[in-house]
Amino acid sequence: MRTRRLVVTAVLVVAAGLAACSAPGPPNSRSVPKVASTTTRARAVASIPRPVRSTVSAPVRILSASPPSARLRLRYVTTIGGHISPKSVDASGTGLVFAQNMIYTHTVTVYNDRDYRLVATIPDAVTLRKWGYPKYPGRYLGGPVEAAFSPDRRYVYVSNYSMYGPALTRQGHDICSPADDYDSSFVYRISVATMRIDQVIHVGSVPKFVAVTPDGKYLLVSDWCSYALSVVNVRIGKEVRRISLGPYPRGIAVDPSSGTAYVAIMGGAKIAKINLHTFTVRSIPGVGTGPRHLVMSPDGRWLYATLNADGTVAKIDPRTGHVVARVPTGRQPRSMAIAPDGQSLYVVNYGSSTVTKVRTSDMTVIQTVQANSAPIGITYVPDRRQIWVACYTGTIMVFKDA
């Protein structure tokens, strides 16, 4: 028992530097509330939208590779406000952008990427018993964190930091371990056609990042407080395997063949490498302190990681596990996006309130632009060369690569 306590203590020392990095609050709130307030609960009820059907059904359209993205420069377009607290933004590639508004707003908001108009506001409230979970009576609120689209763009999966309701009263925390026995949580599947939750999937404690394998077979969920990766069979909508990984799994990237998943282990300096056929786990050690977000080049040749504690982005050869280059981008780099041609990375620096564009060929910073306070999420709209940036303090900024 003493040995375990020493191990947990060591983990907490590492975690102290990233606690605010994992789920920071908006202005005037740096911590996760234990219960949802009456006001927040009322807002969630009042914001239930009428069914909204997406009129966008075309496949993802990618602009010509000419000019290369590395030759373009970011230009400010507009800022979107409203009753939002966006932790992340994700583009469908078919005309819509989804923003996940965590526990401070209890919604997912959806925007048209042409005119930036609000298309729908989707509350995170569910009755779990109606979704096949009879041991959870009553009504529950979630806390939308991250999202991932199915390959056909018909569905979007949204993780919930914690659930708030009658039978779930031990909500997660930024510093935690499986021994804390915090409540498990759920991932919602939202139909893009109806803008309604149409599936609820039980996973581990404090699910953060979500990714759907390119072949559409698995949904992968990093369970922050369970120190694990949930593997969900998409066909049946159930968790079929939970893989222990160590303290604070966060970002996920999957190679184009759907054979290997990479998971950033933010409580240390490594990336887990998971064989999706055998579910065996290896690791890429020594990538840097506090790896948070991962993206892979479109051809699967390179893996990129934001190193939140180091203030850098690393370029990694996934075949050898070697870090081939690093570049400083700003304080606390969080999420990033990659251009479809693989030539540019776009990184949000939470502590610097900036967005940095990096040329991937030589890992050189080619542009840094100012953002609103607390930029934390980012997505790329391919057919418009737009960059949408979620600022946790209540805005979404839109830039264009031109």
Coordinates of C-alpha atoms in Angstrom, one line a residue:
M1 CA 0.0 0.0 0.0
R2 CA 2.9 2.4 0.8
T3 CA 4.5 1.7 -2.5
R4 CA 1.2 2.5 -4.3
R5 CA 0.9 5.8 -2.3
L6 CA 4.4 6.8 -3.4
V7 CA 3.6 6.1 -7.0
V8 CA 0.4 8.1 -6.8
T9 CA 2.3 10.9 -5.1
A10 CA 4.8 11.0 -8.0
V11 CA 2.0 11.1 -10.5
L12 CA 0.4 14.0 -8.6
V13 CA 3.6 16.0 -8.8
V14 CA 3.5 15.6 -12.6
A15 CA -0.2 16.3 -12.7
A16 CA 0.1 19.5 -10.7
G17 CA 1.6 21.2 -13.7
L18 CA -1.2 20.1 -16.0
A19 CA -4.3 20.1 -13.8
A20 CA -5.5 23.4 -15.2
C21 CA -4.5 22.3 -18.7
S22 CA -6.9 19.4 -18.8
A23 CA -10.2 21.0 -18.1
P24 CA -9.8 24.7 -17.1
G25 CA -12.8 26.8 -16.4
P26 CA -14.0 29.9 -18.1
P27 CA -13.4 33.3 -16.5
N28 CA -14.2 33.3 -12.7
S29 CA -14.1 29.5 -12.6
R30 CA -10.9 27.4 -12.6
S31 CA -12.4 24.2 -11.2
V32 CA -15.0 21.7 -12.2
P33 CA -18.2 22.2 -10.1
K34 CA -19.4 19.2 -8.0
V35 CA -23.0 19.7 -9.1
A36 CA -24.8 21.5 -11.8
S37 CA -26.5 24.7 -10.6
T38 CA -30.2 25.3 -10.7
T39 CA -29.7 28.1 -13.2
T40 CA -27.6 25.9 -15.5
R41 CA -30.1 23.1 -15.3
A42 CA -32.9 25.5 -16.2
R43 CA -31.0 26.8 -19.2
A44 CA -30.4 23.3 -20.5
V45 CA -34.1 22.5 -20.3
A46 CA -35.1 25.8 -21.9
S47 CA -32.7 25.4 -24.9
I48 CA -34.1 22.1 -26.2
P49 CA -34.3 22.8 -30.0
R50 CA -36.9 21.7 -32.5
P51 CA -35.6 19.0 -34.8
V52 CA -33.2 20.6 -37.3
R53 CA -32.3 18.6 -40.4
S54 CA -29.0 19.3 -42.1
T55 CA -29.4 20.3 -45.7
V56 CA -25.8 19.5 -46.4
S57 CA -25.3 16.0 -47.7
A58 CA -22.4 16.4 -50.2
P59 CA -19.1 14.6 -49.5
V60 CA -16.1 16.4 -48.1
R61 CA -14.7 18.7 -50.8
I62 CA -11.0 19.5 -50.7
L63 CA -9.6 22.5 -52.5
S64 CA -6.8 21.9 -55.0
A65 CA -3.4 21.3 -53.5
S66 CA -2.2 24.4 -55.3
P67 CA -1.2 26.7 -53.7
P68 CA 0.4 24.6 -50.9
S69 CA -0.9 25.4 -47.5
A70 CA 2.6 26.4 -46.3
R71 CA 2.6 29.3 -48.7
L72 CA -0.6 30.7 -47.4
R73 CA -1.1 33.0 -44.4
L74 CA -3.9 33.2 -41.8
R75 CA -6.3 36.1 -42.1
Y76 CA -8.9 37.0 -39.4
V77 CA -12.5 36.6 -40.6
T78 CA -14.9 36.9 -37.7
T79 CA -15.7 36.1 -34.1
I80 CA -18.8 34.1 -32.9
G81 CA -20.2 34.8 -29.4
G82 CA -23.3 33.8 -27.5
H83 CA -24.0 31.7 -24.5
I84 CA -21.1 29.3 -25.1
S85 CA -18.0 28.0 -23.3
P86 CA -16.4 26.0 -26.1
K87 CA -13.8 23.4 -25.1
S88 CA -13.4 22.1 -28.6
V89 CA -14.7 22.7 -32.2
D90 CA -14.9 20.0 -34.9
A91 CA -15.8 20.5 -38.6
S92 CA -17.9 18.0 -40.4
G93 CA -16.4 18.9 -43.8
T94 CA -20.0 19.0 -45.1
G95 CA -20.9 22.6 -44.1
L96 CA -21.2 22.3 -40.3
V97 CA -19.0 23.0 -37.2
F98 CA -19.8 21.6 -33.8
A99 CA -18.7 23.3 -30.6
Q100 CA -18.6 21.3 -27.3
N101 CA -19.5 23.7 -24.4
M102 CA -18.6 21.6 -21.4
I103 CA -20.3 21.8 -18.0
Y104 CA -20.5 25.6 -17.9
T105 CA -23.2 25.7 -20.7
H106 CA -24.3 22.0 -21.0
T107 CA -24.7 22.2 -24.8
V108 CA -23.3 21.4 -28.2
T109 CA -23.8 24.3 -30.6
V110 CA -23.7 23.9 -34.3
Y111 CA -22.8 26.5 -36.9
N112 CA -22.9 26.9 -40.7
D113 CA -19.4 27.3 -42.0
R114 CA -20.6 29.6 -44.9
D115 CA -22.3 32.4 -42.9
Y116 CA -21.3 31.4 -39.3
R117 CA -24.9 31.2 -38.4
L118 CA -26.0 29.2 -35.4
V119 CA -27.9 26.2 -36.8
A120 CA -28.8 24.3 -33.6
T121 CA -28.3 24.2 -29.8
I122 CA -28.3 20.6 -28.5
P123 CA -28.7 20.2 -24.7
D124 CA -26.7 17.5 -23.0
A125 CA -29.6 16.4 -20.8
V126 CA -30.6 12.7 -21.1
T127 CA -32.7 10.2 -19.2
L128 CA -30.3 7.3 -19.0
R129 CA -32.9 4.7 -18.2
K130 CA -34.5 5.3 -21.6
W131 CA -31.1 4.5 -23.2
G132 CA -30.8 1.1 -21.6
Y133 CA -29.2 2.0 -18.2
P134 CA -31.9 1.2 -15.6
K135 CA -29.7 1.6 -12.6
Y136 CA -29.6 5.3 -13.3
P137 CA -33.1 6.7 -12.6
G138 CA -34.0 10.3 -13.3
R139 CA -32.6 12.9 -15.6
Y140 CA -28.9 13.7 -16.1
L141 CA -26.8 16.5 -17.5
G142 CA -23.4 15.8 -19.1
G143 CA -20.4 18.0 -19.9
P144 CA -19.4 18.0 -23.6
V145 CA -15.6 17.9 -24.1
E146 CA -14.5 16.7 -27.5
A147 CA -16.2 15.3 -30.6
A148 CA -15.4 13.0 -33.6
F149 CA -17.3 12.3 -36.8
S150 CA -18.1 8.9 -38.2
P151 CA -16.3 8.5 -41.6
D152 CA -19.5 9.0 -43.5
R153 CA -20.2 12.2 -41.5
R154 CA -23.7 11.0 -40.5
Y155 CA -22.9 11.0 -36.8
V156 CA -20.8 12.8 -34.3
Y157 CA -19.7 11.3 -31.0
V158 CA -19.3 13.6 -28.0
S159 CA -17.6 12.8 -24.8
N160 CA -18.9 14.1 -21.4
Y161 CA -16.5 15.0 -18.7
S162 CA -18.9 13.9 -16.0
M163 CA -22.6 13.2 -15.6
Y164 CA -24.8 15.1 -13.1
G165 CA -27.9 13.5 -11.7
P166 CA -29.5 11.5 -8.9
A167 CA -27.4 8.3 -9.0
L168 CA -24.1 9.9 -10.2
T169 CA -22.7 12.2 -7.5
R170 CA -19.0 11.5 -7.5
Q171 CA -18.0 13.6 -10.5
G172 CA -14.5 13.4 -11.8
H173 CA -11.6 15.7 -11.1
D174 CA -8.5 17.0 -13.0
I175 CA -6.2 15.2 -10.6
C176 CA -7.3 11.7 -10.0
S177 CA -6.6 8.0 -10.3
P178 CA -8.7 4.8 -10.7
A179 CA -8.5 4.3 -6.9
D180 CA -10.6 7.5 -6.4
D181 CA -13.6 5.6 -7.7
Y182 CA -15.1 8.6 -9.5
D183 CA -18.3 8.0 -11.4
S184 CA -18.0 6.6 -14.9
S185 CA -19.4 8.7 -17.7
F186 CA -21.0 8.4 -21.2
V187 CA -20.4 9.3 -24.8
Y188 CA -23.3 10.6 -26.9
R189 CA -23.9 9.9 -30.5
I190 CA -25.6 12.8 -32.3
S191 CA -27.4 12.4 -35.6
V192 CA -26.2 15.1 -38.0
A193 CA -29.5 14.9 -39.9
T194 CA -31.7 15.5 -36.8
M195 CA -29.3 17.3 -34.5
R196 CA -30.5 15.0 -31.7
I197 CA -28.8 12.5 -29.4
D198 CA -29.6 9.1 -30.7
Q199 CA -27.3 6.8 -28.8
V200 CA -25.7 6.8 -25.3
I201 CA -22.5 4.8 -24.7
H202 CA -21.1 3.9 -21.2
V203 CA -17.3 4.4 -20.9
G204 CA -14.8 5.1 -18.2
S205 CA -14.3 8.0 -15.8
V206 CA -13.8 11.5 -17.2
P207 CA -13.7 10.7 -20.9
K208 CA -11.7 13.3 -22.8
F209 CA -10.7 12.7 -26.5
V210 CA -12.6 10.6 -28.9
A211 CA -11.6 9.2 -32.3
V212 CA -13.4 7.0 -34.8
T213 CA -11.1 4.7 -36.8
P214 CA -11.0 5.4 -40.5
D215 CA -12.7 2.1 -41.3
G216 CA -15.6 3.1 -39.0
K217 CA -15.2 -0.1 -36.8
Y218 CA -14.2 1.4 -33.5
L219 CA -14.8 4.5 -31.4
L220 CA -11.8 5.1 -29.2
V221 CA -12.2 7.1 -25.9
S222 CA -9.4 8.3 -23.6
D223 CA -10.7 7.9 -20.0
W224 CA -8.7 10.5 -18.0
C225 CA -9.4 9.2 -14.5
S226 CA -9.6 5.5 -15.4
Y227 CA -6.1 5.7 -16.9
A228 CA -7.5 3.8 -19.8
L229 CA -8.7 3.7 -23.4
S230 CA -12.3 2.5 -24.0
V231 CA -12.7 0.6 -27.3
V232 CA -16.3 0.9 -28.5
N233 CA -17.7 -1.4 -31.2
V234 CA -19.5 1.1 -33.4
R235 CA -21.9 -1.4 -34.9
I236 CA -23.4 -2.3 -31.5
G237 CA -22.7 0.9 -29.7
K238 CA -21.0 -0.8 -26.7
E239 CA -17.6 -0.7 -25.0
V240 CA -16.0 -4.1 -25.8
R241 CA -12.6 -3.5 -24.3
R242 CA -10.8 -1.2 -21.8
I243 CA -7.1 -1.0 -22.1
S244 CA -5.0 0.3 -19.1
L245 CA -2.5 2.9 -20.2
G246 CA -1.3 4.9 -17.2
P247 CA -2.0 8.4 -15.8
Y248 CA -3.9 10.8 -17.9
P249 CA -4.5 9.5 -21.4
R250 CA -5.6 12.4 -23.6
G251 CA -5.1 12.8 -27.4
I252 CA -5.7 10.0 -29.9
A253 CA -4.5 9.5 -33.5
V254 CA -5.2 6.5 -35.7
D255 CA -3.1 5.5 -38.8
P256 CA -4.9 5.5 -42.2
S257 CA -5.1 1.7 -42.2
S258 CA -6.9 1.6 -38.9
G259 CA -4.3 -0.8 -37.6
T260 CA -2.6 1.3 -35.0
A261 CA -3.8 3.9 -32.5
Y262 CA -1.6 6.4 -30.7
V263 CA -2.6 7.9 -27.3
A264 CA -0.8 10.8 -25.6
I265 CA -0.1 10.0 -21.9
M266 CA -0.2 13.5 -20.5
G267 CA 0.9 12.5 -17.0
G268 CA 4.4 11.6 -18.3
A269 CA 6.5 11.8 -21.5
K270 CA 5.3 9.0 -23.7
I271 CA 2.8 8.0 -26.3
A272 CA 1.1 4.6 -26.1
K273 CA 1.0 2.6 -29.4
I274 CA -1.9 0.2 -29.6
N275 CA -2.3 -2.6 -32.1
L276 CA -6.0 -2.5 -33.0
H277 CA -6.0 -6.1 -34.2
T278 CA -4.4 -7.7 -31.1
F279 CA -4.9 -4.8 -28.6
T280 CA -1.3 -5.2 -27.4
V281 CA 0.3 -2.0 -26.1
R282 CA 3.8 -0.7 -26.7
S283 CA 5.1 2.8 -26.1
I284 CA 7.1 5.6 -27.7
P285 CA 9.1 7.0 -24.8
G286 CA 10.8 10.3 -24.3
V287 CA 8.7 12.5 -26.6
G288 CA 8.6 15.4 -24.1
T289 CA 6.7 16.4 -21.0
G290 CA 3.0 16.5 -21.0
P291 CA 2.0 15.3 -24.5
R292 CA -1.6 16.4 -24.9
H293 CA -2.8 16.3 -28.5
L294 CA -1.9 14.1 -31.5
V295 CA -2.4 14.4 -35.2
M296 CA -1.1 12.2 -38.0
S297 CA -0.1 13.3 -41.5
P298 CA -2.7 12.3 -44.1
D299 CA -0.3 9.7 -45.5
G300 CA 0.4 8.2 -42.0
R301 CA 4.2 9.0 -42.3
W302 CA 4.5 11.4 -39.4
L303 CA 3.0 11.8 -36.0
Y304 CA 2.8 15.2 -34.3
A305 CA 2.3 15.9 -30.6
T306 CA 1.7 19.1 -28.6
L307 CA 3.9 19.1 -25.4
N308 CA 1.9 21.2 -23.0
A309 CA 4.5 21.4 -20.3
D310 CA 7.4 22.1 -22.7
G311 CA 5.7 24.6 -24.9
T312 CA 6.7 22.8 -28.0
V313 CA 5.4 20.6 -30.8
A314 CA 7.3 17.3 -31.6
K315 CA 7.5 15.6 -35.0
I316 CA 7.8 11.8 -34.5
D317 CA 8.6 9.0 -36.9
P318 CA 6.0 6.4 -35.8
R319 CA 8.0 3.5 -37.4
T320 CA 11.0 4.1 -35.2
G321 CA 9.6 6.1 -32.4
H322 CA 12.2 8.8 -32.8
V323 CA 11.5 12.5 -32.3
V324 CA 13.0 14.0 -35.4
A325 CA 12.3 17.7 -34.7
R326 CA 10.8 20.0 -32.1
V327 CA 9.6 23.6 -32.4
P328 CA 8.5 26.1 -29.6
T329 CA 5.1 27.5 -30.4
G330 CA 4.0 29.3 -27.2
R331 CA 3.0 28.6 -23.6
Q332 CA 0.8 25.5 -23.1
P333 CA 0.1 24.3 -26.6
R334 CA -3.1 22.5 -26.5
S335 CA -4.9 21.2 -29.6
M336 CA -3.8 21.4 -33.2
A337 CA -5.1 20.7 -36.7
I338 CA -3.3 19.7 -39.9
A339 CA -3.9 20.9 -43.4
P340 CA -5.2 18.3 -45.9
D341 CA -1.9 18.5 -47.8
G342 CA 0.0 17.7 -44.6
Q343 CA 2.3 20.8 -45.1
S344 CA 1.0 22.9 -42.2
L345 CA 0.1 22.5 -38.5
Y346 CA -2.1 25.0 -36.7
V347 CA -1.6 25.1 -32.9
V348 CA -3.5 26.9 -30.2
N349 CA -1.3 28.1 -27.3
Y350 CA -3.6 28.4 -24.3
G351 CA -1.1 30.3 -22.1
S352 CA 0.0 32.7 -24.8
S353 CA -3.5 33.4 -26.3
T354 CA -2.1 32.7 -29.8
V355 CA -2.5 30.5 -32.8
T356 CA 0.8 29.3 -34.4
K357 CA 1.2 28.0 -37.9
V358 CA 4.1 25.5 -38.4
R359 CA 5.6 24.3 -41.7
T360 CA 5.9 20.5 -41.2
S361 CA 8.7 19.9 -43.7
D362 CA 11.3 21.6 -41.4
M363 CA 9.1 22.3 -38.3
T364 CA 9.5 26.1 -38.7
V365 CA 7.0 28.6 -37.3
I366 CA 5.8 30.6 -40.3
Q367 CA 3.1 32.7 -38.6
T368 CA 1.7 33.5 -35.1
V369 CA -1.6 35.4 -34.8
Q370 CA -3.3 36.7 -31.7
A371 CA -6.4 35.0 -30.4
N372 CA -8.9 35.8 -27.6
S373 CA -8.1 34.6 -24.1
A374 CA -7.8 30.8 -23.5
P375 CA -7.7 29.3 -27.0
I376 CA -8.1 25.6 -26.4
G377 CA -9.7 23.9 -29.4
I378 CA -9.1 24.1 -33.2
T379 CA -10.5 22.6 -36.4
Y380 CA -9.8 22.9 -40.1
V381 CA -12.6 23.4 -42.6
P382 CA -11.1 21.9 -45.8
D383 CA -13.2 23.2 -48.6
R384 CA -12.9 26.8 -47.3
R385 CA -9.4 26.7 -45.8
Q386 CA -10.9 28.0 -42.6
I387 CA -9.4 27.6 -39.1
W388 CA -12.0 27.7 -36.3
V389 CA -10.6 28.4 -32.8
A390 CA -12.5 27.6 -29.6
C391 CA -11.7 30.2 -26.9
Y392 CA -12.7 28.8 -23.5
T393 CA -13.7 32.2 -22.3
G394 CA -16.7 32.3 -24.5
T395 CA -16.0 32.9 -28.2
I396 CA -15.1 31.1 -31.4
M397 CA -12.7 32.8 -33.8
V398 CA -12.5 32.1 -37.5
F399 CA -9.4 32.6 -39.7
K400 CA -8.9 31.8 -43.3
D401 CA -5.7 30.5 -44.9
A402 CA -5.3 32.8 -47.9

